[in-house]
Coordinates of C-alpha atoms and ligand atoms in Angstrom, one line a residue:
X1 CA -60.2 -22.7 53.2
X2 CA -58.0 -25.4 51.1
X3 CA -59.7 -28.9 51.8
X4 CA -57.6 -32.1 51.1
X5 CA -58.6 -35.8 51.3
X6 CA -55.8 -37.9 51.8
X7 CA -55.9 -41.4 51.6
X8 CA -53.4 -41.8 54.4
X9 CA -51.7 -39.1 56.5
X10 CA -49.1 -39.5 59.5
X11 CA -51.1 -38.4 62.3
X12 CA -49.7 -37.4 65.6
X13 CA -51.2 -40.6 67.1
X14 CA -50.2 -42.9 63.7
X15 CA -51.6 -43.9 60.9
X16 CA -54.7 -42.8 59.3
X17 CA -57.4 -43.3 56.6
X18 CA -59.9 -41.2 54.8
X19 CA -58.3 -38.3 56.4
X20 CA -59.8 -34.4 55.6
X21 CA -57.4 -31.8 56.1
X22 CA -59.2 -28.1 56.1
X23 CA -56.2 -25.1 55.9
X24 CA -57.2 -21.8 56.7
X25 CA -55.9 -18.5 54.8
X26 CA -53.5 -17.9 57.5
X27 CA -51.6 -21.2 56.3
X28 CA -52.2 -23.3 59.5
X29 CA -54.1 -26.5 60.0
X30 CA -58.0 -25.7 61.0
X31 CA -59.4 -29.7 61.6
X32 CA -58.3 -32.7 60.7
X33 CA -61.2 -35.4 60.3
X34 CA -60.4 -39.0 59.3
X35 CA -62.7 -42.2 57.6
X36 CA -64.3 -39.0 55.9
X37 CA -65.3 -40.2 52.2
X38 CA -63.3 -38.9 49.1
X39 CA -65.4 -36.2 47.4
X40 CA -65.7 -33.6 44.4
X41 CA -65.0 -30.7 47.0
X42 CA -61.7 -32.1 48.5
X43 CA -58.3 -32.4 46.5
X44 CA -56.9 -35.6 46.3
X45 CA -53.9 -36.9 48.0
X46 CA -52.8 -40.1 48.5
X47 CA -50.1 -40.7 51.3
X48 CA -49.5 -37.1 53.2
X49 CA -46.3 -36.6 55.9
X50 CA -45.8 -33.5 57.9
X51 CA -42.7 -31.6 56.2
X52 CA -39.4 -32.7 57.7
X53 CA -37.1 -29.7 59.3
X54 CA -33.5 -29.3 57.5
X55 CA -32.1 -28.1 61.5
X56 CA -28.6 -27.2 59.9
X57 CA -27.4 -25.6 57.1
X58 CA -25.1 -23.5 55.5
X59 CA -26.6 -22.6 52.4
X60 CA -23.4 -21.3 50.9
X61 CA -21.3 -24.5 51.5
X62 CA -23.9 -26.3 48.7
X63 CA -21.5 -24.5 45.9
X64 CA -18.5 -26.7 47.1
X65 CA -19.8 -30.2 47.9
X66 CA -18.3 -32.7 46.3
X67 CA -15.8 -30.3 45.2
X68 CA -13.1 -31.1 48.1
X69 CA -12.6 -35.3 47.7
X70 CA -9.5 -35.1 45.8
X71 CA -6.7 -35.3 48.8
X72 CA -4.0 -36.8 50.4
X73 CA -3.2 -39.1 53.2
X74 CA -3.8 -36.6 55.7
X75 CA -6.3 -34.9 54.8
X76 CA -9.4 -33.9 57.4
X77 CA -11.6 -32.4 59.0
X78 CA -9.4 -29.2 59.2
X79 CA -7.7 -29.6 56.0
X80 CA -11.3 -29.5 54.2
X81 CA -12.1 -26.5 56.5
X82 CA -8.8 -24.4 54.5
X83 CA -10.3 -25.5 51.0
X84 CA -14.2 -24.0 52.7
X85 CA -12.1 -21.0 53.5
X86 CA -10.4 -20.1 50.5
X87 CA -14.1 -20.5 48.8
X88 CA -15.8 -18.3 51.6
X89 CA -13.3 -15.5 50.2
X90 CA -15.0 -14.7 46.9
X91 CA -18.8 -15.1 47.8
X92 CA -21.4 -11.9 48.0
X93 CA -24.6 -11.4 49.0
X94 CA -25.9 -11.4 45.5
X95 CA -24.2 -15.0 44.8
X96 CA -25.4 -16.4 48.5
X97 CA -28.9 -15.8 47.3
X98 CA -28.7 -17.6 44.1
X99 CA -27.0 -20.4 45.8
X100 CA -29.2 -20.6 48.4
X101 CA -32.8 -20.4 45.9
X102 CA -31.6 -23.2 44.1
X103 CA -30.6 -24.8 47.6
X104 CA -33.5 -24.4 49.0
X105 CA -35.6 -25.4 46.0
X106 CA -33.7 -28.4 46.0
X107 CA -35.0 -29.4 49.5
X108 CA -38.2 -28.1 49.0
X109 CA -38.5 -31.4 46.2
X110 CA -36.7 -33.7 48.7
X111 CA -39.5 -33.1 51.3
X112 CA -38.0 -30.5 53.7
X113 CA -40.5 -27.8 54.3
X114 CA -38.7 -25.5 57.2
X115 CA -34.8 -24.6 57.5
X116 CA -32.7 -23.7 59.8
X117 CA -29.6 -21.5 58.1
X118 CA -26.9 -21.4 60.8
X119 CA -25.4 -17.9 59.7
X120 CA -21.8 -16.9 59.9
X121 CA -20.8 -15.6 57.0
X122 CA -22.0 -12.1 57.7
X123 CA -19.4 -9.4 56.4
X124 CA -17.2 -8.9 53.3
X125 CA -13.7 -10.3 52.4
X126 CA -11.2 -8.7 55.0
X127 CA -13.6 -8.2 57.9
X128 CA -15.6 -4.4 56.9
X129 CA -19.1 -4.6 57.7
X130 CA -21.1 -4.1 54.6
X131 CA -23.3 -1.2 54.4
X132 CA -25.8 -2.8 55.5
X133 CA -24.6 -5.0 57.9
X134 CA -28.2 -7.0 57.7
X135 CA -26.7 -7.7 53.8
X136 CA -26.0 -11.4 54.1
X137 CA -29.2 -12.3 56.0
X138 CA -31.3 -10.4 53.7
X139 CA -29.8 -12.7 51.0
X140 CA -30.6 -15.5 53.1
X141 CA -34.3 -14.4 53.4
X142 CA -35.0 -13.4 50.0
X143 CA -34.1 -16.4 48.9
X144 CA -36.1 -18.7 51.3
X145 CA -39.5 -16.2 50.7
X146 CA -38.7 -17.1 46.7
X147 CA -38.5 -20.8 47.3
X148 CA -41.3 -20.3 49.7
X149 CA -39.3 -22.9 52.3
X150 CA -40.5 -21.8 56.1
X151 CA -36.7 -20.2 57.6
X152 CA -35.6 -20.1 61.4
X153 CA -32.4 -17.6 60.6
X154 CA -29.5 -18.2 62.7
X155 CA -27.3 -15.5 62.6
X156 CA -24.0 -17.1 64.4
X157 CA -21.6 -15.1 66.9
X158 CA -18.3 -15.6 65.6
X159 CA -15.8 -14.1 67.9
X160 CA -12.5 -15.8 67.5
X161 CA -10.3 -18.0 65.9
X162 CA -10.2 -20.9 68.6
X163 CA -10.6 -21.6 72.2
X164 CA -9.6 -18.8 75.0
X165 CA -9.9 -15.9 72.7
X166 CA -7.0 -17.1 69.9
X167 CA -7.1 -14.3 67.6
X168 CA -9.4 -14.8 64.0
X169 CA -7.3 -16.1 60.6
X170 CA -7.8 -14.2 58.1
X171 CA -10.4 -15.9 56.3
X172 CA -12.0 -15.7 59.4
X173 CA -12.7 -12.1 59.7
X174 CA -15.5 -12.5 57.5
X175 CA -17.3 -14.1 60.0
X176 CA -16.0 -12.1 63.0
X177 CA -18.5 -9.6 65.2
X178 CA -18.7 -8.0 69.0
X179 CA -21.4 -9.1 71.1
X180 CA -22.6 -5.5 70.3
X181 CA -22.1 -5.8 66.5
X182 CA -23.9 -9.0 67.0
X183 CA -26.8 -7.8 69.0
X184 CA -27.7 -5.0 66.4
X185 CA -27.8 -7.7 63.6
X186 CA -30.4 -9.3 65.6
X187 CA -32.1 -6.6 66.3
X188 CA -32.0 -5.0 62.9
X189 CA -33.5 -8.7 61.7
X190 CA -36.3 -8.6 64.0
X191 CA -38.8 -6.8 62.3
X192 CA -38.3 -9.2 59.0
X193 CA -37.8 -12.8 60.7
X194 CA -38.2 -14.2 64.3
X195 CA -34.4 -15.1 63.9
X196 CA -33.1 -17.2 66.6
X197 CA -29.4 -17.3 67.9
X198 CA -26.7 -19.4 67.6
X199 CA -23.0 -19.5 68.9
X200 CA -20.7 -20.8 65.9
X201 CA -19.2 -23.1 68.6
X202 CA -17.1 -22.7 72.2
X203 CA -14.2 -22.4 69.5
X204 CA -15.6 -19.2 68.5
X205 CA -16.8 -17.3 71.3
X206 CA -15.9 -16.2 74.3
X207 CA -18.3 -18.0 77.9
X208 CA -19.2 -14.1 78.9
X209 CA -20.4 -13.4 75.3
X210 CA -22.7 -16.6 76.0
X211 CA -24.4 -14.8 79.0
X212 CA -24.6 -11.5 77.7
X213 CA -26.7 -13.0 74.6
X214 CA -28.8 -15.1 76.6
X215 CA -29.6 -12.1 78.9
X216 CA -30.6 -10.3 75.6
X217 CA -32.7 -13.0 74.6
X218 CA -34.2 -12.9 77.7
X219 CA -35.1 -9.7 77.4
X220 CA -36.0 -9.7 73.8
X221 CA -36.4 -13.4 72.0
X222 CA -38.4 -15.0 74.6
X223 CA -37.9 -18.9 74.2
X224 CA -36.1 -18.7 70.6
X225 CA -34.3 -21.7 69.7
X226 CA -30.6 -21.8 70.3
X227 CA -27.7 -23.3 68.8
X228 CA -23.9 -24.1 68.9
X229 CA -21.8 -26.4 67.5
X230 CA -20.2 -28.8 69.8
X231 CA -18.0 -32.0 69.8
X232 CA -18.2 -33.2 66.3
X233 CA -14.1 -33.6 65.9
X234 CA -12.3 -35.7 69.0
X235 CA -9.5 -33.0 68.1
X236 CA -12.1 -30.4 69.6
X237 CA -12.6 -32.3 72.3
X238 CA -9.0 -32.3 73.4
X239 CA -8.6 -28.4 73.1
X240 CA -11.6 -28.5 75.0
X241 CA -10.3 -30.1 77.8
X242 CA -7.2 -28.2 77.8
X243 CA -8.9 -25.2 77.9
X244 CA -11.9 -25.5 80.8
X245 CA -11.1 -29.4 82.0
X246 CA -14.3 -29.8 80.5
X247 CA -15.6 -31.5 77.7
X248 CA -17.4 -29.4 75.2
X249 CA -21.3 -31.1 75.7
X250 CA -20.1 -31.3 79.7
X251 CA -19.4 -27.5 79.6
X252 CA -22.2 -26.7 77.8
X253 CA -24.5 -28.7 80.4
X254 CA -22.5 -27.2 83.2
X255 CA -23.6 -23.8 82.0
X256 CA -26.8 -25.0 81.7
X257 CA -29.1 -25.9 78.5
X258 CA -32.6 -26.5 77.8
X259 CA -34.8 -27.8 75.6
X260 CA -34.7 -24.6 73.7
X261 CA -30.8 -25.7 72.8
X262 CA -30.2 -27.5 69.9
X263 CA -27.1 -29.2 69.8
X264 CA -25.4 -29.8 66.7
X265 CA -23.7 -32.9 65.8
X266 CA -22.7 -33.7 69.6
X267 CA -21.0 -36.4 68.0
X268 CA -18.0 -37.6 70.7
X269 CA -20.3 -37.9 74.0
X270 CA -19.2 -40.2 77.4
X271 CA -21.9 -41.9 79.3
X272 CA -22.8 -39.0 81.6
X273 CA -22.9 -36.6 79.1
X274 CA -25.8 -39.0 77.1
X275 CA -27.7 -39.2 80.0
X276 CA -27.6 -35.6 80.7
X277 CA -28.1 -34.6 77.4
X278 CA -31.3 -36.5 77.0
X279 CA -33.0 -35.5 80.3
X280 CA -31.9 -31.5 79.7
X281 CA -34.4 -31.7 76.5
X282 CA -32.3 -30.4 74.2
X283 CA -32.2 -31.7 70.9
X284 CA -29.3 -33.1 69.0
X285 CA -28.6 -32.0 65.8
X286 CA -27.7 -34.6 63.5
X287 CA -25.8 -34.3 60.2
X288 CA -25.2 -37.8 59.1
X289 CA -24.1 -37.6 55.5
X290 CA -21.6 -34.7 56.4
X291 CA -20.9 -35.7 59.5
X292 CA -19.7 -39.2 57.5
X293 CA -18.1 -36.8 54.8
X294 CA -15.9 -34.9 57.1
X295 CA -14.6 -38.1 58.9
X296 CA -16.1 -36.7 62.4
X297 CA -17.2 -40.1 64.2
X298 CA -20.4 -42.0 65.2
X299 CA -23.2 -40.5 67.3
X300 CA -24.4 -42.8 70.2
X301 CA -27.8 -43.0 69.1
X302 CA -28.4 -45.9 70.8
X303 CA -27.9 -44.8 74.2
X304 CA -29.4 -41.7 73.5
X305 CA -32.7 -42.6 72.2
X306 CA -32.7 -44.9 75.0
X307 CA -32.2 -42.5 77.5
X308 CA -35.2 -40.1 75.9
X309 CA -32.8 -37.8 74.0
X310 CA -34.1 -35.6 71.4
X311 CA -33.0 -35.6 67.5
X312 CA -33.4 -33.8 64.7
X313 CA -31.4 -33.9 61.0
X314 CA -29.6 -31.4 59.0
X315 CA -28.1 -31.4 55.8
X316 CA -25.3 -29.0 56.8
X317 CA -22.9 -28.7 53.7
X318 CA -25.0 -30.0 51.5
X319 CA -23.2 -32.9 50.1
X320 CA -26.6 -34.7 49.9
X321 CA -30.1 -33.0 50.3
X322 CA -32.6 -35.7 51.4
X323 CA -34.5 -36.4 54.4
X324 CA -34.1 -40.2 53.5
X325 CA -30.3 -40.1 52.9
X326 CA -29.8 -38.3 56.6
X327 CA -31.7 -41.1 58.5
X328 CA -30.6 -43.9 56.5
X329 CA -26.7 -43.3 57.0
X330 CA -27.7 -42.1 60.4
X331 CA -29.2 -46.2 61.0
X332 CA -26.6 -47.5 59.3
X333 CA -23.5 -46.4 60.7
X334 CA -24.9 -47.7 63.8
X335 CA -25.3 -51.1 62.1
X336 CA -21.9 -51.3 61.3
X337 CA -20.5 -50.1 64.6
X338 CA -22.9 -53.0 66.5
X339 CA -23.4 -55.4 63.6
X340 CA -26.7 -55.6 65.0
X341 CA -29.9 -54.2 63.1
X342 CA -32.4 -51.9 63.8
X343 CA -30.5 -49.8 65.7
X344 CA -33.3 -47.2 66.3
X345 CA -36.2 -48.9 66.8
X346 CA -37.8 -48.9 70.0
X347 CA -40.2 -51.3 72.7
X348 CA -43.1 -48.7 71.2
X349 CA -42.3 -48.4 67.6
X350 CA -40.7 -51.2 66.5
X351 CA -40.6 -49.3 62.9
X352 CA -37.0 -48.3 62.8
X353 CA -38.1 -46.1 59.3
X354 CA -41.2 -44.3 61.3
X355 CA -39.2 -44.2 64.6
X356 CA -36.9 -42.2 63.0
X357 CA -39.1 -40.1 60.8
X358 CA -41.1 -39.5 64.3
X359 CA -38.0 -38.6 65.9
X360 CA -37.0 -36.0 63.6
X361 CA -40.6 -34.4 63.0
X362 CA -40.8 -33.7 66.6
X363 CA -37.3 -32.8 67.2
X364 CA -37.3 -30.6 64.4
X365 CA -40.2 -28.3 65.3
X366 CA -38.6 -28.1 68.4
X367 CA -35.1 -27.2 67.3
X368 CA -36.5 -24.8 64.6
X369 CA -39.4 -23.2 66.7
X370 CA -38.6 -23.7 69.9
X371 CA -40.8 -24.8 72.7
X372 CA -44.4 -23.4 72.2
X373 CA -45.8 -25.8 69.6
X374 CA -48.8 -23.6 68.6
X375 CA -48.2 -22.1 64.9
X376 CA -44.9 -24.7 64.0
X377 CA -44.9 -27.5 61.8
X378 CA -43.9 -31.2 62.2
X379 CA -47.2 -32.1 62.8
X380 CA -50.7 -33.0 61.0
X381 CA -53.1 -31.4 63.7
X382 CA -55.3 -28.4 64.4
X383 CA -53.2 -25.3 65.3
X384 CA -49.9 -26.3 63.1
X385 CA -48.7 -25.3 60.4
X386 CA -50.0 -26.5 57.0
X387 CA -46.3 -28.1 55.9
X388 CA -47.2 -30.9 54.5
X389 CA -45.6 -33.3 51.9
X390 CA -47.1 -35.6 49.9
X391 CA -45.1 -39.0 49.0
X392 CA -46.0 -41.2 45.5
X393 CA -47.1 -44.4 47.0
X394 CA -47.6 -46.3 43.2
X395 CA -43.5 -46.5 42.7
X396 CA -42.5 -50.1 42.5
X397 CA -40.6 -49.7 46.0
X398 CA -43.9 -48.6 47.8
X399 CA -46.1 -50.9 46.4
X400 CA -48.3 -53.0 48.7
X401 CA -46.8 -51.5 51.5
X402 CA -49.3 -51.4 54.7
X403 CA -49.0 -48.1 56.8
X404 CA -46.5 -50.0 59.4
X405 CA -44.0 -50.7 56.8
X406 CA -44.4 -47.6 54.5
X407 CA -41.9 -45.3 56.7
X408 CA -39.5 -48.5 56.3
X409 CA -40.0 -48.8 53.1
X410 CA -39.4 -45.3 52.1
X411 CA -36.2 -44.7 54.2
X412 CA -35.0 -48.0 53.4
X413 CA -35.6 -49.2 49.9
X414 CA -34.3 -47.2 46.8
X415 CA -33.1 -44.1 45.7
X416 CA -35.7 -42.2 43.7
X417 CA -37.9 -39.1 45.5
X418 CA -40.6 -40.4 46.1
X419 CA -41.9 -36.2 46.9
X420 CA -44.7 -35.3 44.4
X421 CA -47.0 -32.8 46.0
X422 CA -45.4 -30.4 48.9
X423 CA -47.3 -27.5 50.8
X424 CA -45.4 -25.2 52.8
X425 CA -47.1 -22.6 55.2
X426 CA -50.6 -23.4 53.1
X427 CA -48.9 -22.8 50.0
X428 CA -48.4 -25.3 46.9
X429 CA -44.5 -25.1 46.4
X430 CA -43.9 -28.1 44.8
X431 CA -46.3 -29.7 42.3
X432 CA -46.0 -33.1 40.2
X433 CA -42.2 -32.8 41.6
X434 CA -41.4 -28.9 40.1
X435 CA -40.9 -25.7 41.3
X436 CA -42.2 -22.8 39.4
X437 CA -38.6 -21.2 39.8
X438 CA -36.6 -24.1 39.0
X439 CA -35.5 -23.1 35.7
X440 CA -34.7 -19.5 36.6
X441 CA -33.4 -20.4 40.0
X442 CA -31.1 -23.7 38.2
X443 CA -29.8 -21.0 35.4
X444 CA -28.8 -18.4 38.2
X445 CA -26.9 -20.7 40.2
X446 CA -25.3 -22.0 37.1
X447 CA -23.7 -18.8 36.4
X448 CA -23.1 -18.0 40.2
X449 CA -21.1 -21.2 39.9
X450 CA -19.2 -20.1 37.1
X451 CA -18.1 -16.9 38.5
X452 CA -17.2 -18.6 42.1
X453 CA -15.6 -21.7 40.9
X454 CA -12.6 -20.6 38.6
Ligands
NGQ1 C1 -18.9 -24.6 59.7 N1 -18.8 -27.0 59.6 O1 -19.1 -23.7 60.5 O2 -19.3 -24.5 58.5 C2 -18.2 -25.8 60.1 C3 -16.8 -25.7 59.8 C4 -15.7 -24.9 61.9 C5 -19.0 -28.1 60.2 N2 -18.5 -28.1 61.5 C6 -16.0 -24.6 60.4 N3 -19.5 -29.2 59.7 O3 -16.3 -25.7 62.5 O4 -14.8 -24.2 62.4
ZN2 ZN1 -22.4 -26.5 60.8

């Protein structure tokens, strides 16, 4: 049994003081007592959140960011998705697990304990399975079980190159499998990961291939989460249309989603399909910083947390890797579309820091675990998992901050990590701000870099 005293945790009903934490071996939360005295017998904490969930990544993509900003007039969305491509060329699966150690390190330190890799880039350059055809996701694991970050693995059905089966560019093949091929990666995966499923988007695959995967899971994956990409570029939205008469979030309801579905970005949504969205349980997946990067649009927050929707963050290609930067830009660019303030906060939590940081614990177990809470994170309680994350309250900017305003305060004022102490699945992974890998994992990616980017 590890037993913490924390001056104040985030508890699922608030605030707390004097609060014992007793984890068992199996990693998970045994009882949580608070106004219990600091003592000799119980490490000491001061201010202790549950671990945030990183919903959406793509652990490769961290090699390029900030490596595609020198353009022209025209450039996009699409244009940025060439320069991704011609990268995605080179990469194997000995390179995807150095990049993604050091990723993962990385958001280890900024307070993300869980990820959820949304996995395309499965085969080798030109389309040939590789001998194992498991040899990307393998990557993907080894890496996450060295930075000891909790993974949901999403390996991603990729089937075509755009809407009504237009045939795969070439630098899509890598990504390219059957519902079959697909199946047997899951299935191969299954005894080393509880991998969930996700459709790269209703670009990518074909509506049958949908229902033959969800009649698998079924069968096999009980109440795994599920994700696709959907409506993050208008120009989507239009092919969309042309395609079913449908909007992409409006076909996607039409089919029928749940509150196992994650949705990610959902960016460009009309009134109905808010209102559906919310009540269907599903959670949004929102990638603010890239979702600014890539000049997609503005999520309707707004309206959506008014109408009970579900969100969670991601840090998706990496361009920043911090739980604070996602929900700040996520605030803000609703502040400058209203020019109003305090976008998110809410008739009960006026907090719009700990409305959000709420939003996204919650959302996030959901969207990384799905449905059946017992054994996830995103929550200081008996029965979760011991992900927990503790924040430096002496720094100048949290100074004298009572509970209420700490959440504000930390999203809200400054750029230094405040992270010092993080536990993931019972384990200390991060202590005094370091990673016992870090300099190993720093001088791998380093060369991996070198070898990818000239
Ligand atoms: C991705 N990224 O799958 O990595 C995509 C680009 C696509 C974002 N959408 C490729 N942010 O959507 O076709
Ligand atoms: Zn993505």
């Amino acid at each position: 049994m590890t037993l913490l005293h924390a001056n104040r945790a985030l508890l699922p009903g608030g605030w707390a003081n004097d609060v014992r934490i007793a984890i068992d071996g199996h990693g998970l939360i045994a009882t949580v007592d608070t106004d219990v005295p600091a003592s000799g017998d119980l490490q000491p904490m001061d201010c202790v959140l549950p671990g945030i969930a990183n919903i959406h990544s793509h652990a490769f993509q961290r090699a390029l960011a900030g490596r595609t900003e020198c353009g022209s007039e025209n450039d996009s969305f699409w244009t940025w998705r060439k320069l991704l491509y011609r990268f995605v060329d080179r990469i194997n699966p000995e390179q995807m697990h150095q990049i993604a150690t050091q990723l993962y390190i990385e958001m280890l330190k900024a307070g993300y304990t869980t990820v959820a890799e949304f996995h395309y880039l499965h085969h080798q350059a030109g389309g040939q399975a590789y001998a194992d055809p498991a040899a990307m996701s393998h990557a993907l694991i080894e890496a996450a079980g060295d930075a000891g970050i909790q993974l949901t693995l999403l390996p991603a059905l990729y089937m075509q190159g755009g809407f009504g089966g237009a045939p795969a560019e070439a630098a899509q093949r890598r990504f390219v499998s059957t519902v079959d091929g697909y199946l047997d990666l899951l299935s191969r995966l299954s005894s080393d990961t509880t991998p969930g499923i996700a459709f790269h988007s209703l670009r990518a695959v074909a509506p049958e291939a949908i229902d033959e995967v969800m009649s698998w899971r079924s069968d096999n994956a009980g109440n795994c989460p599920v994700h696709i990409h959907a409506a993050e570029q208008s120009g989507e939205v239009g092919q969309c249309l042309a395609w079913s008469g449908m909007r992409p979030v409006e076909w996607l309801l039409n089919r029928g989603i749940d509150a196992s579905w994650c949705i990610v970005h959902a960016t460009h949504l009309t009134a109905d399909e808010i209102g559906a969205l919310a009540s269907s349980g599903a959670v949004a997946g929102l990638c603010p910083t890239t979702e600014a990067n890539l000049g997609d649009g503005i999520f309707p927050l707004a309206e959506y947390l008014r109408a009970g929707g579900h969100i969670a963050i991601g840090s998706d290609s990496h361009v920043s890797v911090s739980p604070i930067e996602e929900l700040r830009w996520l605030e803000y660019t609703q502040r400058l579309e209203h020019r109003q303030r305090n976008i998110a906060a809410g008739p009960d939590q006026p907090h719009t820091g700990q409305r959000l940081v709420e939003a996204v614990l919650a959302g996030g177990a959901r969207a990384t675990e799905g449905t059946d809470e017992r054994g996830s994170g995103g929550h200081i309680a008996a029965g979760y998992r011991a992900d927990l994350v503790e924040i430096d309250t002496r720094h100048p900017t949290l100074v004298q901050c009572a509970d209420e305003d700490l959440l504000d305060c930390l999203v809200f004022s400054g750029n230094h990590n405040p992270v010092r102490h993080v536990m993931s699945g019972g384990r200390w992974v991060i202590r005094d701000g370091h990673h016992e890998l870090e300099n190993r994992a720093e001088s791998h990616y380093r060369k991996t870099l070198a070898a990818l980017l000239n």
